Amino acid sequence: MRTSPSKGSLRFFHSVDHAENFPVASVLLPRDIRSKVMTIYGFARFADDLADEGSWTVGQRLAFLKELSNMLAGSDAGPWLKAAELADKANALCKDWRMQGLDQQANMTSEMQLMLAAFTWDARGFWPETAEQFDCYCRGSAASVGRMLLALHQIEGAACLQASDAICTALQRINMLQDCAIDAKRGRIYVPACELRAMGYQAEDWFRFCAAGQLPDPVRQWVRLSARAQSEQLRLNQHLAAALPLRLALELRAIIAAAASIARALSRSPDPVMDRPRIGKALRGTGAFRLLRDWIFGLSSDA
């Protein structure tokens, strides 16, 4: 989830140098793992920016990501990154990856490669045809993060991986429902095409709705139902925390509680495009108490 702690609030997170002030490497994590998480985030953030920030063409973005993938596998910076004066940054990130020993940990580099592949979909202007195709995208763009965190803590097992994938996918879907208007401005739609057509709309309709700042009733209802469905996925898979070390479990429970707060705001919002749900607004009134309760006791069936 993308959140930005307000000034003066308790800072549970170390942020990195980026406009989003994305919270990473919570102080709840052990120091040695925290530094590795910051390295993973720095690499992923750079790659994500190559995919959808700046004024580069689609071809340039794909070339950047291909060269970055090659560098992760051991190659030198390629001509496209050099021409864009991005080679030094890419070299520094790859060096840090190796210094943290991430290249020596099982599956760590392959998970990051999956994430880079997902970012190429973004660079092309991704629009999933089906929910299954979106799940495939989320496997690289979101579930890889959970799998890397489990690997850092040496946690294995099919049940843990399955729960982690489900949680990360739900987090990704909630984030994309929250940011649907922002993504539309970048030419991206994360509503599966088959579901949009079932409501009687096409891609140009979606862009028109977002540009106008208002969704029609069927789409608003779809957003509400989708948010509730993702919250339920979080509830059904929150048992993963019981298999984790205490500090990571507290971290995961906090993330789930915050995501559930956004999902509730989405499910109650008259229009998420007109009024984008934010964590600060979601915590007004009884929202803060509800988040604290969810963090301590877990999500209930009415989450």
Coordinates of C-alpha atoms in Angstrom, one line a residue, residues 6-302:
S6 CA 2.1 12.8 8.2
K7 CA 4.5 15.2 9.8
G8 CA 4.7 14.8 13.5
S9 CA 3.1 11.3 13.4
L10 CA 4.9 8.3 14.9
R11 CA 7.4 7.2 12.3
F12 CA 7.2 3.4 12.1
F13 CA 9.0 3.5 8.7
H14 CA 12.3 4.5 7.1
S15 CA 11.4 6.3 3.9
V16 CA 13.6 6.5 0.8
D17 CA 14.2 9.4 -1.5
H18 CA 11.1 9.4 -3.6
A19 CA 8.1 11.7 -4.0
E20 CA 5.7 9.1 -2.7
N21 CA 7.6 8.8 0.6
F22 CA 6.8 5.1 0.4
P23 CA 7.1 3.5 3.8
V24 CA 9.7 0.7 3.7
A25 CA 11.7 -1.3 6.1
S26 CA 9.7 -0.8 9.2
V27 CA 11.6 -0.6 12.5
L28 CA 9.7 -3.6 13.5
L29 CA 12.1 -5.6 11.3
P30 CA 15.6 -6.7 12.5
R31 CA 18.3 -4.3 11.4
D32 CA 20.1 -6.7 9.1
I33 CA 16.9 -7.6 7.3
R34 CA 15.7 -4.0 7.3
S35 CA 18.8 -3.0 5.2
K36 CA 18.1 -5.7 2.7
V37 CA 14.5 -4.6 2.4
M38 CA 15.6 -1.1 1.7
T39 CA 17.9 -2.4 -1.0
I40 CA 15.0 -4.4 -2.6
Y41 CA 12.7 -1.4 -2.4
G42 CA 15.3 1.0 -3.9
F43 CA 15.8 -1.4 -6.9
A44 CA 12.1 -1.9 -7.4
R45 CA 11.3 1.8 -7.1
F46 CA 13.9 2.7 -9.7
A47 CA 12.6 0.0 -12.1
D48 CA 9.0 1.1 -11.6
D49 CA 9.9 4.7 -12.3
L50 CA 11.6 3.6 -15.6
A51 CA 8.3 1.9 -16.5
D52 CA 5.9 4.8 -15.8
E53 CA 7.6 8.0 -14.9
G54 CA 9.2 10.7 -17.0
S55 CA 8.7 11.4 -20.7
W56 CA 10.4 8.4 -22.3
T57 CA 8.8 6.5 -25.1
V58 CA 7.5 2.9 -24.7
G59 CA 10.5 1.6 -26.6
Q60 CA 12.9 3.4 -24.3
R61 CA 11.2 2.1 -21.2
L62 CA 11.3 -1.5 -22.4
A63 CA 15.0 -1.1 -23.3
F64 CA 15.8 0.3 -19.9
L65 CA 14.0 -2.6 -18.2
K66 CA 15.7 -5.1 -20.4
E67 CA 19.2 -3.7 -19.7
L68 CA 18.4 -3.5 -15.9
S69 CA 17.4 -7.2 -16.0
N70 CA 20.6 -8.0 -17.7
M71 CA 22.6 -6.1 -15.1
L72 CA 20.9 -8.0 -12.3
A73 CA 22.1 -11.2 -14.1
G74 CA 25.7 -9.8 -14.1
S75 CA 26.0 -7.7 -17.3
D76 CA 27.3 -4.2 -17.6
A77 CA 25.0 -1.2 -18.1
G78 CA 23.7 -1.1 -21.7
P79 CA 23.7 1.7 -24.2
W80 CA 20.1 2.9 -23.5
L81 CA 20.8 3.5 -19.8
K82 CA 24.1 5.2 -20.6
A83 CA 22.5 7.5 -23.1
A84 CA 19.8 8.5 -20.6
E85 CA 22.5 9.1 -17.9
L86 CA 20.9 6.4 -15.8
A87 CA 23.8 3.9 -15.8
D88 CA 25.5 5.2 -12.6
K89 CA 22.2 4.8 -10.7
A90 CA 21.7 1.4 -12.1
N91 CA 25.2 0.3 -11.3
A92 CA 24.9 1.6 -7.7
L93 CA 21.7 -0.4 -7.2
C94 CA 23.2 -3.6 -8.6
K95 CA 26.3 -3.1 -6.5
D96 CA 24.2 -2.7 -3.4
W97 CA 22.2 -5.8 -4.3
R98 CA 25.4 -7.8 -4.4
M99 CA 26.9 -6.2 -1.2
Q100 CA 23.7 -7.2 0.7
G101 CA 24.2 -10.8 -0.6
L102 CA 20.8 -10.8 -2.3
D103 CA 22.4 -12.4 -5.4
Q104 CA 23.4 -15.4 -3.2
Q105 CA 20.0 -16.0 -1.6
A106 CA 17.8 -18.6 -3.3
N107 CA 15.1 -17.3 -5.6
M108 CA 15.8 -13.6 -4.7
T109 CA 17.1 -12.6 -8.1
S110 CA 14.5 -14.6 -9.9
E111 CA 11.7 -12.9 -8.0
M112 CA 13.1 -9.5 -8.9
Q113 CA 13.3 -10.6 -12.5
L114 CA 9.6 -11.5 -12.3
M115 CA 8.9 -8.0 -11.0
L116 CA 10.8 -6.4 -13.8
A117 CA 8.8 -8.5 -16.3
A118 CA 5.6 -7.2 -14.7
F119 CA 6.9 -3.6 -15.1
T120 CA 7.2 -4.2 -18.8
W121 CA 3.5 -4.7 -18.9
D122 CA 3.0 -1.3 -17.3
A123 CA 5.4 0.3 -19.8
R124 CA 3.2 -1.0 -22.6
G125 CA 0.0 0.3 -21.1
F126 CA -1.3 -2.8 -19.3
W127 CA -5.0 -3.6 -19.5
P128 CA -5.9 -7.2 -18.3
E129 CA -8.4 -9.1 -20.3
T130 CA -9.5 -11.3 -17.5
A131 CA -9.1 -11.5 -13.7
E132 CA -6.7 -14.5 -14.3
Q133 CA -4.5 -12.3 -16.4
F134 CA -4.5 -9.7 -13.7
D135 CA -3.5 -12.4 -11.1
C136 CA -0.6 -13.3 -13.4
Y137 CA 0.5 -9.7 -13.4
C138 CA 0.2 -9.5 -9.7
R139 CA 2.4 -12.5 -9.3
G140 CA 5.3 -10.5 -10.5
S141 CA 4.4 -7.0 -9.4
A142 CA 3.1 -7.8 -5.9
A143 CA 3.5 -11.4 -4.8
S144 CA 7.2 -11.3 -5.5
V145 CA 7.6 -8.8 -2.7
G146 CA 6.0 -11.2 -0.2
R147 CA 8.1 -14.1 -1.4
M148 CA 11.3 -12.1 -1.1
L149 CA 10.4 -11.1 2.5
L150 CA 9.7 -14.8 3.4
A151 CA 13.0 -15.8 1.8
L152 CA 14.8 -13.2 3.9
H153 CA 13.3 -14.8 7.0
Q154 CA 14.0 -18.3 5.7
I155 CA 10.4 -19.2 5.7
E156 CA 9.3 -21.9 3.2
G157 CA 6.3 -24.2 2.6
A158 CA 3.5 -24.2 0.1
A159 CA 0.9 -23.0 2.6
C160 CA 2.9 -19.9 3.5
L161 CA 3.7 -19.0 -0.1
Q162 CA 0.0 -19.4 -1.1
A163 CA -1.2 -17.2 1.8
S164 CA 1.5 -14.6 1.0
D165 CA 0.6 -14.5 -2.7
A166 CA -3.1 -14.0 -1.8
I167 CA -2.4 -11.2 0.6
C168 CA 0.0 -9.4 -1.8
T169 CA -2.5 -9.7 -4.6
A170 CA -5.3 -8.3 -2.5
L171 CA -3.0 -5.4 -1.4
Q172 CA -2.3 -4.7 -5.1
R173 CA -5.9 -4.8 -6.1
I174 CA -6.9 -2.5 -3.2
N175 CA -4.2 -0.1 -4.2
M176 CA -5.3 -0.1 -7.8
L177 CA -8.9 0.5 -6.9
Q178 CA -7.7 3.4 -4.7
D179 CA -5.6 4.9 -7.6
C180 CA -7.9 4.1 -10.5
A181 CA -8.1 7.8 -11.5
I182 CA -4.3 8.3 -11.2
D183 CA -3.6 5.2 -13.3
A184 CA -6.2 6.4 -16.0
K185 CA -4.2 9.6 -16.5
R186 CA -1.2 7.3 -17.3
G187 CA -3.2 5.4 -19.8
R188 CA -3.7 2.3 -17.7
I189 CA -6.8 0.4 -16.7
Y190 CA -6.7 -2.4 -14.1
V191 CA -10.4 -3.3 -14.4
P192 CA -10.4 -6.6 -16.4
A193 CA -11.8 -5.9 -19.9
C194 CA -14.3 -8.7 -19.6
E195 CA -15.8 -7.2 -16.4
L196 CA -15.9 -3.7 -17.9
R197 CA -17.7 -5.0 -21.0
A198 CA -20.1 -7.0 -18.8
M199 CA -21.2 -3.6 -17.4
G200 CA -21.7 -2.3 -20.9
Y201 CA -18.5 -0.1 -21.2
Q202 CA -15.3 0.0 -23.2
A203 CA -11.9 1.4 -22.5
E204 CA -12.7 4.8 -23.9
D205 CA -15.7 5.0 -21.5
W206 CA -13.4 4.3 -18.5
F207 CA -11.0 7.1 -19.5
R208 CA -13.9 9.5 -20.0
F209 CA -15.4 8.7 -16.6
C210 CA -12.0 9.2 -14.9
A211 CA -11.3 12.4 -16.8
A212 CA -14.8 13.7 -15.8
G213 CA -14.1 12.7 -12.1
Q214 CA -17.2 10.6 -11.7
L215 CA -18.1 6.9 -12.2
P216 CA -21.5 5.7 -13.2
D217 CA -23.5 3.7 -10.8
P218 CA -22.7 0.2 -12.1
V219 CA -18.9 0.9 -12.0
R220 CA -19.2 2.4 -8.5
Q221 CA -20.9 -0.7 -7.3
W222 CA -18.2 -2.9 -9.0
V223 CA -15.6 -0.9 -7.0
R224 CA -17.4 -1.4 -3.8
L225 CA -17.9 -5.1 -4.3
S226 CA -14.3 -5.6 -5.4
A227 CA -13.0 -3.8 -2.3
R228 CA -15.0 -6.0 -0.1
A229 CA -13.8 -9.1 -1.9
Q230 CA -10.2 -8.1 -1.4
S231 CA -10.7 -7.3 2.3
E232 CA -12.2 -10.8 2.6
Q233 CA -9.0 -12.3 1.0
L234 CA -6.9 -10.5 3.6
R235 CA -9.1 -11.9 6.3
L236 CA -9.0 -15.5 5.0
N237 CA -5.2 -15.4 4.7
Q238 CA -4.1 -13.4 7.7
H239 CA -3.3 -16.7 9.4
L240 CA 0.1 -16.4 7.7
A241 CA 1.1 -14.1 10.6
A242 CA 1.0 -17.1 13.0
A243 CA 3.8 -18.7 11.0
L244 CA 6.1 -15.7 11.0
P245 CA 8.6 -14.4 13.5
L246 CA 7.0 -11.9 16.0
R247 CA 8.4 -8.7 14.4
L248 CA 7.5 -9.7 10.9
A249 CA 4.1 -10.9 12.1
L250 CA 3.4 -7.4 13.7
E251 CA 4.5 -5.8 10.4
L252 CA 2.2 -7.9 8.3
R253 CA -0.8 -7.4 10.7
A254 CA -0.2 -3.6 10.5
I255 CA -0.2 -3.7 6.7
I256 CA -3.3 -5.8 6.6
A257 CA -5.1 -3.5 9.1
A258 CA -4.2 -0.4 7.0
A259 CA -5.3 -2.1 3.8
A260 CA -8.6 -3.1 5.3
S261 CA -9.1 0.5 6.3
I262 CA -8.7 1.7 2.7
A263 CA -10.9 -1.2 1.5
R264 CA -13.7 -0.1 3.9
A265 CA -13.3 3.5 2.7
L266 CA -13.6 2.2 -0.9
S267 CA -16.7 0.1 -0.1
R268 CA -18.4 3.1 1.5
S269 CA -17.2 5.8 -0.9
P270 CA -19.9 7.5 -3.1
D271 CA -17.2 7.7 -5.8
P272 CA -13.5 6.8 -5.4
V273 CA -12.6 8.8 -8.5
M274 CA -14.4 11.9 -7.2
D275 CA -13.0 11.5 -3.7
R276 CA -9.9 9.2 -3.6
P277 CA -9.8 7.3 -0.2
R278 CA -6.7 8.2 1.8
I279 CA -5.4 6.5 5.0
G280 CA -5.6 9.7 7.0
K281 CA -9.3 10.3 6.1
A282 CA -10.0 6.6 6.7
L283 CA -8.7 6.9 10.3
R284 CA -11.0 9.7 11.3
G285 CA -13.6 9.1 13.9
T286 CA -13.7 5.5 14.9
G287 CA -11.4 4.5 12.0
A288 CA -8.2 4.7 14.1
F289 CA -9.8 2.5 16.8
R290 CA -10.9 0.0 14.2
L291 CA -7.4 -0.1 12.6
L292 CA -5.8 -0.7 16.1
R293 CA -8.3 -3.4 16.8
D294 CA -7.6 -5.1 13.5
W295 CA -3.9 -4.9 14.1
I296 CA -4.1 -6.5 17.5
F297 CA -6.9 -9.0 17.1
G298 CA -6.9 -9.5 13.3
L299 CA -9.7 -8.8 10.8
S300 CA -13.2 -10.0 11.7
S301 CA -15.8 -11.3 9.3
D302 CA -17.3 -7.8 9.0

